[in-house]
Amino acid sequence: MAWACFRGRAMPESLTSLPERVRIVEVGPRDGLQNEPSLVSAEVKAQLIERLIDAGVRYIEAASFVSPKWVPQMADGASVLERVLPAARRSATTLAALVPNMKGLEAALASHVDEIAVFAAASESFSRKNINCSIDESIARFEPVIAAARQANVRIRGYVSCVLGCPFEGEIAPDAVARVAARLFDLGCYEISLGDTIGAGTPSKTRAMLDACAAYVPVHALAGHFHDTWGMAAANVLAALQRGVATFDSSVSGIGGCPYSPGATGNVATEDIVYLCEGMGIATGIDLGRLADAGAFISRALGRETSSRVARALEGRRRREAATH
Amino acid sequence: MAWACFRGRAMPESLTSLPERVRIVEVGPRDGLQNEPSLVSAEVKAQLIERLIDAGVRYIEAASFVSPKWVPQMADGASVLERVLPAARRSATTLAALVPNMKGLEAALASHVDEIAVFAAASESFSRKNINCSIDESIARFEPVIAAARQANVRIRGYVSCVLGCPFEGEIAPDAVARVAARLFDLGCYEISLGDTIGAGTPSKTRAMLDACAAYVPVHALAGHFHDTWGMAAANVLAALQRGVATFDSSVSGIGGCPYSPGATGNVATEDIVYLCEGMGIATGIDLGRLADAGAFISRALGRETSSRVARALEGRRRREAATH
């Protein structure tokens, strides 16, 4: 893919056709629940994951093997994975877990995950405040983890955060994102998920960032991880689809909020991405009605309203239909 | 502009560069307040309009001269216009009013509006249920209104509703939209605003509908009027910008709700479109902070929360900054 330089307001002249099919990486059970103030039991988490599988979701980040001291919401990862493994195996659903270090990797392997995920930031300040080390140090720490995972025949997904802005630094240069993405890819991550942590990105910034990354990492190995904090997620997904990206992370019902904006929307809702894609003739393999049911289930368990506009619109339609019949 | 046929999932190969500048048609004081359950006084409406002018908004649909029996929220149009006329004249802001018939036109002219707006539907069922006549009849009724407005040197804007779906008929063919748009344009409307009344459209449907309309009406005379009910408005605006559309209707704070989906979001928030455009280097002439203040003002007056994600994110940022300092 050619490096397409992006300047000013002009969008690139050539538009590739959109992907035929999109792969959804459901991060609600991990990234979502990890950022919710309410705790839910392993049983509820397992039920959520099984409902997602029933809806046709085939990739679920189900747990995080980080210190329970820092992330109490994720302390029961082994128990959750044990419960959902049969349903995942029957449906050929990939189960993944986030791991910060060798200890986390060992726990993840003991729980028979299919894949692990590691994470770095594109912002030096965010890296230091979030994981207490520089970007270089964080990547150096992951080297043995990635090597050990590869030896265990477990694929590794890499996250890069702050790709469209940082809560501490503000703007982040596209090339800074591309350099971190390239290093994780070169270390052996098969896919790099590019996260708009503060959810403030716009389509043109998304495009410029993807162009920069595509100079180092094949576009089929890039995933979009958008937050809807500023309401731009659907537009950013469209811009990414137009750039050839065909994998998107999302969280059912938009669970997870935004840790940098209390009360605000964080992860884009899976329902919204599925509606957007299917409404453009792009297959996701997911049944929107069942997905929305899974979202309603976890929203009830958390005692919160859904953040998904699609889920709200579907619910409104159901109520009107019930009133008519 | 060539008629570009749109089939299946492929987006058209060529992408025009984005507009340099976008014109925002603020419809909150009319379309927005008309669809709110709470009534606000003429004084509050006038304050809202003056705040919008202060924020840099230069086109405001300020009133509707329809029967107060049907739309009590709009009964005080003459009083609102009288209050805001000085501020509008000083700032060269265009004031417009919706008119359904000759009586409405006379009232609008007596109030010294700069422009009027007339409305038709792309859906036969919607036309009959909403204005109690067929599409043909509705256009025939507007013929003398448009002729009289032209004689009075008042420009006429035409609305077409249900351009991406109808609450009664479901899908609406792009060509059905194009035919109604063409008739209003041929009658003398200088601009045709294309309304996604149910807010269920996606970017590919937006594109197909615009391609159909552009076969009859120059793209510079087309405006996008998107609802965010299914969370697709920002993506649809992007698709319209990519098709060369440079005028968008929106409602500050997203006021107006969606009459076909109680509790759901209707009009896309002006804040969200301004953020999207300015964040892509497209000038709107509007100060986002002041605009959000106007949105907070009217949300308080209505006793509702804002529907704008951008307004919520801005408010979160202000709170964090206040806590830090």
XYZ file of C-alpha atoms in Angstrom:
650
model
C 0.000 0.000 0.000
C 1.500 3.324 -1.019
C 2.230 5.920 1.613
C -0.419 8.492 0.956
C 0.505 11.808 2.432
C -2.386 13.718 3.930
C -2.322 17.470 4.169
C -4.999 19.905 5.152
C -8.597 19.341 4.292
C -8.346 17.444 1.006
C -9.197 13.780 1.363
C -7.171 11.448 -0.848
C -8.346 11.229 -4.434
C -8.624 7.483 -4.746
C -11.029 5.508 -2.612
C -10.558 1.793 -2.401
C -13.732 -0.211 -2.351
C -14.967 -1.114 1.094
C -14.168 -4.493 2.675
C -16.700 -7.256 1.957
C -16.568 -8.467 5.497
C -15.561 -6.982 8.816
C -14.227 -8.813 11.851
C -15.494 -7.524 15.174
C -13.234 -7.877 18.210
C -15.588 -7.699 21.168
C -13.783 -6.057 24.063
C -16.761 -5.447 26.369
C -16.088 -8.327 28.785
C -12.539 -7.051 29.327
C -11.945 -3.436 28.321
C -15.595 -2.606 28.998
C -16.127 -4.209 32.397
C -12.646 -3.203 33.542
C -13.670 0.441 33.281
C -17.082 0.138 34.909
C -17.453 1.185 38.541
C -19.789 -1.759 39.287
C -18.401 -5.237 39.765
C -20.222 -8.190 38.215
C -19.714 -11.846 39.090
C -17.816 -14.393 36.989
C -21.173 -16.042 36.332
C -22.608 -12.837 34.826
C -19.454 -12.320 32.754
C -19.712 -15.875 31.458
C -23.377 -15.402 30.598
C -22.511 -12.214 28.728
C -19.825 -14.000 26.723
C -22.159 -16.903 25.921
C -24.845 -14.473 24.753
C -22.290 -12.732 22.551
C -21.308 -16.095 21.056
C -24.997 -16.848 20.449
C -25.263 -13.539 18.584
C -22.472 -14.605 16.243
C -19.506 -12.777 17.777
C -16.434 -14.894 17.011
C -13.647 -12.988 18.766
C -13.979 -12.021 22.405
C -11.412 -10.490 24.701
C -12.655 -12.232 27.810
C -10.199 -11.493 30.598
C -7.188 -9.558 31.755
C -4.458 -11.219 33.795
C -3.255 -8.096 35.515
C -2.770 -7.541 39.217
C -6.117 -7.691 41.062
C -4.701 -4.950 43.261
C -4.873 -2.557 40.285
C -7.863 -3.977 38.455
C -10.204 -5.754 40.877
C -12.861 -6.044 38.158
C -10.676 -8.608 36.374
C -9.581 -10.783 39.324
C -11.757 -13.709 38.266
C -10.400 -14.158 34.734
C -9.526 -17.840 35.174
C -12.998 -18.608 36.457
C -14.664 -16.743 33.580
C -12.557 -18.521 30.976
C -13.225 -21.932 32.491
C -16.968 -21.311 32.275
C -17.007 -20.109 28.670
C -14.430 -22.436 27.141
C -16.954 -25.146 26.073
C -19.218 -22.639 24.291
C -16.227 -20.988 22.642
C -14.801 -24.307 21.415
C -18.165 -25.439 20.034
C -18.560 -22.235 18.039
C -14.886 -21.775 17.061
C -14.860 -18.446 18.909
C -11.447 -17.016 19.678
C -10.932 -16.144 23.347
C -8.256 -13.623 24.181
C -6.820 -12.155 27.364
C -4.795 -9.054 28.070
C -1.447 -9.770 29.753
C 1.023 -7.231 31.134
C 3.948 -9.555 31.893
C 5.245 -13.159 32.141
C 3.145 -13.884 35.188
C 0.035 -12.793 33.298
C 1.046 -14.863 30.305
C 1.435 -17.983 32.446
C -2.024 -17.464 33.915
C -3.468 -16.893 30.456
C -1.840 -20.038 29.073
C -3.081 -22.055 32.047
C -6.583 -20.861 31.148
C -6.202 -22.083 27.548
C -6.738 -18.734 25.844
C -6.378 -18.708 22.067
C -4.641 -15.370 21.916
C -3.105 -12.781 24.184
C -2.950 -9.019 23.861
C -0.175 -6.673 24.904
C -0.376 -2.892 25.072
C 1.769 0.174 24.519
C 0.999 3.864 24.147
C 1.832 6.282 21.361
C 2.210 8.996 24.006
C 5.195 9.088 26.319
C 3.265 10.857 29.102
C 0.363 8.426 28.881
C 2.739 5.474 29.053
C 4.405 6.851 32.169
C 1.148 7.720 33.917
C -0.746 4.602 32.874
C 1.867 1.850 33.173
C 4.631 3.724 34.940
C 7.357 3.308 32.333
C 8.493 4.795 29.046
C 7.247 3.505 25.694
C 10.654 1.875 25.099
C 10.593 0.195 28.498
C 7.070 -1.079 27.964
C 8.001 -2.648 24.658
C 11.181 -4.136 26.107
C 9.094 -5.738 28.856
C 6.834 -7.333 26.269
C 9.674 -8.885 24.267
C 10.025 -12.020 26.415
C 6.226 -12.248 26.791
C 5.768 -12.212 23.048
C 8.591 -14.707 22.519
C 7.118 -17.097 25.092
C 3.629 -16.779 23.647
C 4.934 -17.557 20.184
C 6.674 -20.639 21.538
C 3.370 -21.728 23.050
C 1.735 -21.220 19.636
C -0.502 -18.470 20.992
C -1.019 -15.498 18.715
C -0.353 -12.002 20.020
C -2.368 -8.900 19.352
C -0.831 -5.503 20.088
C -2.687 -2.433 21.295
C -1.453 1.084 20.747
C -3.318 3.711 22.764
C -3.612 7.492 22.288
C -3.364 7.174 18.512
C -5.529 10.263 17.910
C -4.630 12.309 20.960
C -3.501 12.004 24.555
C -5.258 13.245 27.696
C -1.927 14.700 28.874
C -0.091 15.723 25.686
C -2.949 16.620 23.359
C -2.052 16.014 19.711
C -0.002 12.937 18.842
C 1.931 12.861 15.563
C 0.817 10.104 13.160
C 4.414 8.999 12.811
C 4.746 8.510 16.572
C 1.826 6.074 16.347
C 3.320 4.372 13.310
C 6.666 3.813 15.042
C 5.068 2.059 18.025
C 2.786 0.032 15.739
C 5.777 -1.013 13.653
C 7.770 -2.141 16.693
C 4.937 -4.305 18.031
C 4.390 -5.764 14.569
C 8.080 -6.469 14.106
C 8.210 -8.191 17.504
C 5.557 -10.629 16.339
C 2.115 -9.160 16.956
C -0.040 -10.373 14.041
C -2.401 -7.421 14.380
C -2.101 -3.905 15.746
C -5.190 -2.363 17.267
C -5.047 1.424 17.079
C -6.927 2.996 19.965
C -8.407 6.487 20.072
C -8.275 6.490 23.859
C -9.782 9.936 24.347
C -12.298 9.542 21.514
C -11.543 12.974 20.114
C -10.308 11.936 16.658
C -11.933 12.985 13.406
C -12.027 11.171 10.043
C -9.191 13.173 8.524
C -6.963 12.513 11.547
C -7.941 8.858 11.402
C -6.963 8.778 7.759
C -3.619 10.492 8.333
C -2.795 8.150 11.217
C -3.705 5.069 9.192
C -1.672 6.277 6.235
C 1.335 6.662 8.538
C 0.874 3.193 10.055
C 0.305 1.543 6.674
C 3.807 2.573 5.688
C 5.146 0.050 8.219
C 2.354 -2.452 8.846
C 0.162 -4.029 6.133
C -3.320 -2.546 6.331
C -4.874 -6.012 6.786
C -2.920 -6.221 10.060
C -4.373 -2.954 11.381
C -7.509 -2.748 13.507
C -9.486 0.317 14.552
C -10.383 0.780 18.220
C -12.521 3.897 18.428
C -14.128 5.601 21.365
C -17.312 7.583 20.891
C -16.624 10.243 23.527
C -16.942 13.080 21.006
C -19.514 11.248 18.857
C -17.081 10.673 16.013
C -16.713 6.866 16.181
C -19.047 5.972 13.302
C -17.441 8.570 11.036
C -13.971 7.359 12.019
C -14.946 3.746 11.319
C -16.139 4.854 7.885
C -12.832 6.606 7.224
C -10.961 3.473 8.332
C -13.122 1.219 6.143
C -12.357 3.502 3.216
C -8.655 3.041 3.996
C -9.094 -0.747 3.883
C -9.236 -1.527 7.602
C -11.495 -4.551 8.154
C -11.157 -5.276 11.882
C -12.764 -3.160 14.585
C -12.746 -3.409 18.367
C -15.955 -2.505 20.116
C -17.829 -3.047 23.344
C -21.387 -4.341 23.500
C -23.742 -1.621 24.771
C -20.721 0.689 24.813
C -19.817 -0.536 28.294
C -16.623 0.858 29.712
C -17.258 4.564 29.810
C -14.299 6.827 29.378
C -11.876 6.972 32.304
C -10.744 10.444 31.203
C -14.233 11.884 31.031
C -16.420 10.612 33.873
C -19.967 9.933 32.742
C -19.027 10.205 29.084
C -19.183 7.512 26.462
C -16.023 5.483 25.902
C -15.794 2.414 23.676
C -17.947 2.584 20.601
C -20.870 0.187 20.979
C -20.677 -3.055 19.009
C -24.334 -2.599 18.054
C -23.463 0.710 16.345
C -20.603 -0.745 14.291
C -22.662 -3.785 13.282
C -25.530 -1.519 12.179
C -23.169 0.737 10.240
C -21.463 -2.159 8.459
C -24.527 -4.296 7.734
C -26.333 -1.148 6.568
C -23.598 -0.711 3.983
C -23.721 -4.340 2.854
C -20.603 -5.322 4.798
C -21.031 -8.680 6.529
C -20.210 -8.999 10.227
C -21.730 -12.446 10.885
C -23.529 -10.946 13.878
C -27.278 -10.941 14.557
C -28.051 -7.384 15.636
C -31.173 -8.271 17.633
C -29.396 -10.925 19.690
C -26.413 -8.660 20.134
C -28.689 -5.919 21.499
C -30.202 -8.504 23.873
C -26.708 -9.273 25.175
C -26.158 -5.545 25.609
C -29.439 -5.139 27.491
C -28.449 -8.067 29.737
C -25.128 -6.555 30.781
C -26.565 -3.031 31.075
C -29.160 -4.357 33.531
C -26.466 -6.210 35.467
C -24.416 -3.018 35.717
C -27.430 -0.862 36.533
C -26.648 1.544 33.709
C -28.268 2.675 30.500
C -26.873 1.536 27.196
C -24.529 3.929 25.413
C -25.543 2.486 22.041
C -27.808 4.715 19.976
C -28.640 1.700 17.818
C -29.711 -0.285 20.903
C -31.889 2.640 22.014
C -33.436 2.994 18.554
C -34.097 -0.762 18.388
C -35.736 -0.664 21.806
C -37.902 2.275 20.721
C -38.950 0.359 17.611
C -39.816 -2.709 19.672
C -41.946 -0.638 22.031
C -43.803 0.996 19.149
C -44.422 -2.361 17.496
C -45.667 -3.820 20.768
C -48.039 -0.843 21.165
C -49.398 -1.329 17.624
C -50.095 -5.058 17.866
C -22.218 15.893 -12.265
C -22.459 12.375 -13.686
C -25.114 10.033 -12.382
C -23.103 7.524 -10.435
C -24.980 4.320 -9.920
C -24.436 2.696 -6.546
C -24.715 -1.018 -6.152
C -23.902 -3.237 -3.220
C -21.062 -2.478 -0.915
C -18.522 -0.820 -3.216
C -18.168 2.890 -2.594
C -17.504 4.960 -5.714
C -13.919 4.962 -6.891
C -13.362 8.672 -7.116
C -13.522 10.899 -4.087
C -13.792 14.609 -4.594
C -11.849 16.727 -2.166
C -13.818 17.981 0.786
C -15.426 21.431 0.810
C -13.267 24.237 2.233
C -16.157 25.719 4.102
C -19.478 24.434 5.344
C -22.635 26.452 5.891
C -24.639 25.460 8.948
C -28.395 25.961 8.869
C -29.427 26.092 12.504
C -32.900 24.595 12.847
C -33.035 24.279 16.637
C -35.260 27.315 17.289
C -37.853 25.938 14.836
C -37.514 22.223 14.030
C -35.967 21.585 17.414
C -38.330 23.468 19.719
C -41.337 22.420 17.641
C -40.678 18.802 18.587
C -39.987 19.345 22.289
C -42.758 18.587 24.776
C -41.871 21.664 26.895
C -42.943 25.125 25.800
C -40.505 27.998 26.138
C -41.352 31.696 25.983
C -40.667 33.998 23.042
C -38.097 35.718 25.264
C -36.168 32.469 25.767
C -36.368 31.691 22.050
C -35.026 35.142 21.236
C -32.195 34.732 23.746
C -31.313 31.400 22.190
C -31.193 32.943 18.714
C -29.063 35.857 19.932
C -26.645 33.435 21.592
C -26.425 31.450 18.370
C -25.662 34.651 16.467
C -22.970 35.497 19.040
C -21.443 32.065 18.406
C -21.144 32.849 14.695
C -24.197 31.050 13.328
C -25.295 32.980 10.239
C -28.417 31.109 9.134
C -31.209 30.410 11.610
C -34.629 28.963 10.976
C -36.359 30.979 13.664
C -40.086 30.363 13.368
C -42.852 28.413 11.734
C -46.037 30.122 10.595
C -48.278 27.094 10.851
C -51.589 26.815 12.642
C -51.115 27.218 16.415
C -53.820 24.585 16.746
C -51.396 21.989 15.332
C -48.109 23.373 16.582
C -48.638 25.411 19.771
C -44.852 25.583 20.305
C -44.592 27.938 17.312
C -47.537 30.273 17.989
C -45.275 33.185 18.941
C -43.214 33.340 15.732
C -43.940 37.013 15.019
C -42.906 37.987 18.531
C -39.666 35.974 18.330
C -38.725 37.489 14.981
C -39.426 41.020 16.170
C -37.094 40.520 19.116
C -34.193 39.074 17.130
C -34.383 41.183 13.981
C -31.934 43.868 15.194
C -29.253 41.337 16.179
C -29.736 39.452 12.908
C -29.452 42.610 10.800
C -26.311 43.781 12.642
C -24.594 40.441 12.023
C -25.966 39.779 8.523
C -27.610 36.608 9.808
C -30.301 35.101 7.610
C -33.590 34.490 9.391
C -35.940 31.942 7.896
C -39.411 30.660 8.691
C -41.291 27.547 7.688
C -44.577 28.258 5.918
C -47.244 25.757 4.886
C -49.516 28.011 2.799
C -50.316 31.562 1.632
C -51.530 32.602 5.071
C -48.224 31.475 6.550
C -46.297 33.283 3.844
C -48.148 36.543 4.540
C -47.337 36.281 8.238
C -43.698 35.489 7.440
C -43.411 38.463 5.083
C -45.028 40.738 7.671
C -42.294 39.614 10.082
C -39.545 40.537 7.583
C -37.983 37.097 7.262
C -35.134 36.799 4.768
C -36.167 33.380 3.530
C -39.002 30.912 3.801
C -38.966 27.144 3.762
C -41.524 24.758 2.283
C -41.692 21.031 2.826
C -42.617 17.855 0.990
C -42.007 14.178 1.674
C -40.340 11.523 -0.448
C -42.806 9.005 0.993
C -46.444 8.988 -0.079
C -47.609 7.496 3.248
C -45.652 10.012 5.278
C -47.058 12.887 3.238
C -50.616 11.677 3.815
C -50.159 11.067 7.544
C -48.083 14.171 8.220
C -49.753 16.831 6.082
C -52.881 14.989 5.009
C -52.341 15.113 1.253
C -50.406 13.335 -1.472
C -46.921 14.417 -2.528
C -48.363 15.870 -5.731
C -51.019 17.803 -3.841
C -48.477 19.170 -1.385
C -46.281 20.443 -4.198
C -49.266 21.926 -6.022
C -50.202 23.806 -2.829
C -46.724 25.275 -2.648
C -46.703 26.567 -6.224
C -48.529 29.845 -5.476
C -46.617 30.244 -2.200
C -43.294 29.927 -4.007
C -44.439 32.274 -6.778
C -45.574 34.906 -4.260
C -42.354 34.609 -2.246
C -40.306 35.096 -5.403
C -42.304 38.193 -6.220
C -41.540 39.502 -2.750
C -37.833 38.814 -3.368
C -37.721 36.252 -0.587
C -35.696 33.143 -1.287
C -37.286 29.726 -0.806
C -35.674 26.657 0.659
C -37.298 23.263 0.093
C -37.308 20.367 2.542
C -37.708 16.779 1.485
C -38.346 14.377 4.360
C -37.949 10.587 4.582
C -35.017 10.610 2.164
C -33.384 7.572 3.796
C -36.456 5.728 5.005
C -40.013 6.263 6.163
C -41.577 5.316 9.505
C -44.551 3.830 7.594
C -43.089 2.504 4.331
C -39.558 1.542 5.363
C -37.093 1.845 2.465
C -37.486 4.769 0.065
C -35.963 4.529 -3.412
C -33.263 7.142 -4.118
C -35.050 8.079 -7.309
C -38.268 8.844 -5.423
C -36.275 11.357 -3.377
C -34.625 12.765 -6.482
C -37.977 13.326 -8.225
C -39.373 15.366 -5.317
C -36.104 17.298 -4.956
C -36.145 18.072 -8.685
C -39.723 19.348 -8.589
C -39.059 21.709 -5.680
C -35.877 22.927 -7.362
C -37.648 23.473 -10.676
C -40.404 25.420 -8.925
C -37.818 27.874 -7.644
C -36.342 26.582 -4.385
C -32.689 27.644 -4.428
C -31.673 24.818 -2.097
C -33.100 21.406 -1.290
C -32.571 20.099 2.211
C -32.642 16.306 2.267
C -33.934 15.015 5.597
C -33.292 11.601 7.112
C -36.436 11.880 9.207
C -36.079 8.528 10.973
C -32.299 8.801 11.321
C -31.737 5.239 10.153
C -29.630 5.972 7.064
C -26.081 4.753 6.565
C -23.258 6.322 4.543
C -23.764 4.088 1.510
C -27.482 4.883 1.430
C -26.650 8.567 1.856
C -24.281 8.337 -1.065
C -26.774 6.545 -3.321
C -29.506 9.062 -2.468
C -27.200 12.024 -3.140
C -26.049 10.514 -6.420
C -29.690 10.195 -7.478
C -30.518 13.797 -6.486
C -27.388 15.198 -8.109
C -28.689 13.945 -11.449
C -31.405 16.626 -11.248
C -30.182 19.270 -8.807
C -26.644 20.727 -8.722
C -24.814 19.384 -5.687
C -24.146 22.929 -4.407
C -27.925 23.311 -4.107
C -28.268 20.209 -1.924
C -28.154 20.277 1.872
C -27.967 17.374 4.306
C -30.421 17.218 7.201
C -29.462 14.213 9.275
C -30.954 12.786 12.420
C -28.787 10.888 14.864
C -31.421 8.411 16.056
C -29.306 5.406 15.054
C -25.982 7.164 15.759
C -25.077 7.445 12.079
C -25.287 11.230 11.585
C -21.558 12.008 11.735
C -20.768 9.175 9.307
C -23.554 10.330 6.978
C -22.276 13.906 7.094
C -18.830 12.601 6.138
C -20.307 10.662 3.206
C -22.187 13.808 2.110
C -19.057 15.977 2.423
C -17.221 13.453 0.253
C -20.019 13.837 -2.315
C -19.518 17.617 -2.307
C -22.416 18.679 -0.082
C -21.414 21.817 1.836
C -24.597 22.813 3.689
C -25.925 20.966 6.719
C -28.972 21.495 8.884
C -28.556 20.825 12.576
C -30.046 21.690 15.928
C -28.032 23.115 18.806
C -27.790 20.603 21.657
C -29.694 18.177 19.401
C -32.991 19.631 20.595
C -36.072 18.235 18.951
C -35.924 14.565 19.786
C -37.411 12.172 17.295
C -41.204 12.170 17.074
C -41.115 8.578 15.762
C -38.982 7.272 18.585
C -39.948 8.800 21.940
C -36.902 9.521 24.091
C -34.503 8.943 21.213
C -32.190 11.453 19.614
C -33.510 13.313 16.574
C -31.723 16.197 14.880
C -27.978 15.878 14.852
C -26.472 18.415 17.256
C -24.874 21.484 15.712
C -21.977 21.082 18.150
C -21.228 17.637 16.691
C -21.184 18.829 13.069
C -19.047 21.855 13.925
C -16.552 19.631 15.777
C -16.467 17.143 12.896
C -15.916 19.829 10.263
C -13.452 22.022 12.163
C -11.561 18.870 13.171
C -11.088 18.137 9.475
C -9.974 21.664 8.648
C -13.337 22.681 7.190
C -14.362 26.168 8.310
C -17.817 26.738 9.779
C -17.330 30.269 11.121
C -18.741 29.075 14.442
C -17.092 29.261 17.873
C -17.654 25.819 19.393
C -17.408 26.970 23.020
C -20.008 29.712 22.592
C -22.205 27.365 20.595
C -22.084 24.836 23.432
C -23.012 27.637 25.857
C -26.094 28.373 23.731
C -26.896 24.652 23.811
C -26.525 24.524 27.599
C -28.807 27.566 27.878
C -31.662 26.003 25.912
C -31.185 22.566 27.512
C -31.611 24.174 30.938
C -34.679 26.072 29.748
C -36.208 22.836 28.475
C -35.182 20.844 31.540
C -33.456 18.222 29.445
C -29.947 16.903 28.974
C -28.034 17.744 25.845
C -28.053 15.142 23.071
C -24.687 16.365 21.826
C -21.765 14.086 22.621
C -19.422 16.950 21.826
C -21.214 19.193 24.332
C -20.953 16.443 26.958
C -17.256 15.900 26.228
C -16.595 19.656 26.382
C -18.399 19.878 29.706
C -16.347 16.963 31.049
C -13.157 18.680 29.937
C -14.204 21.934 31.611
C -14.944 20.095 34.865
C -11.567 18.340 34.798
C -9.759 21.584 34.091
C -11.636 23.329 36.920
C -10.669 20.472 39.281
C -6.995 20.750 38.270
C -6.642 24.486 38.718
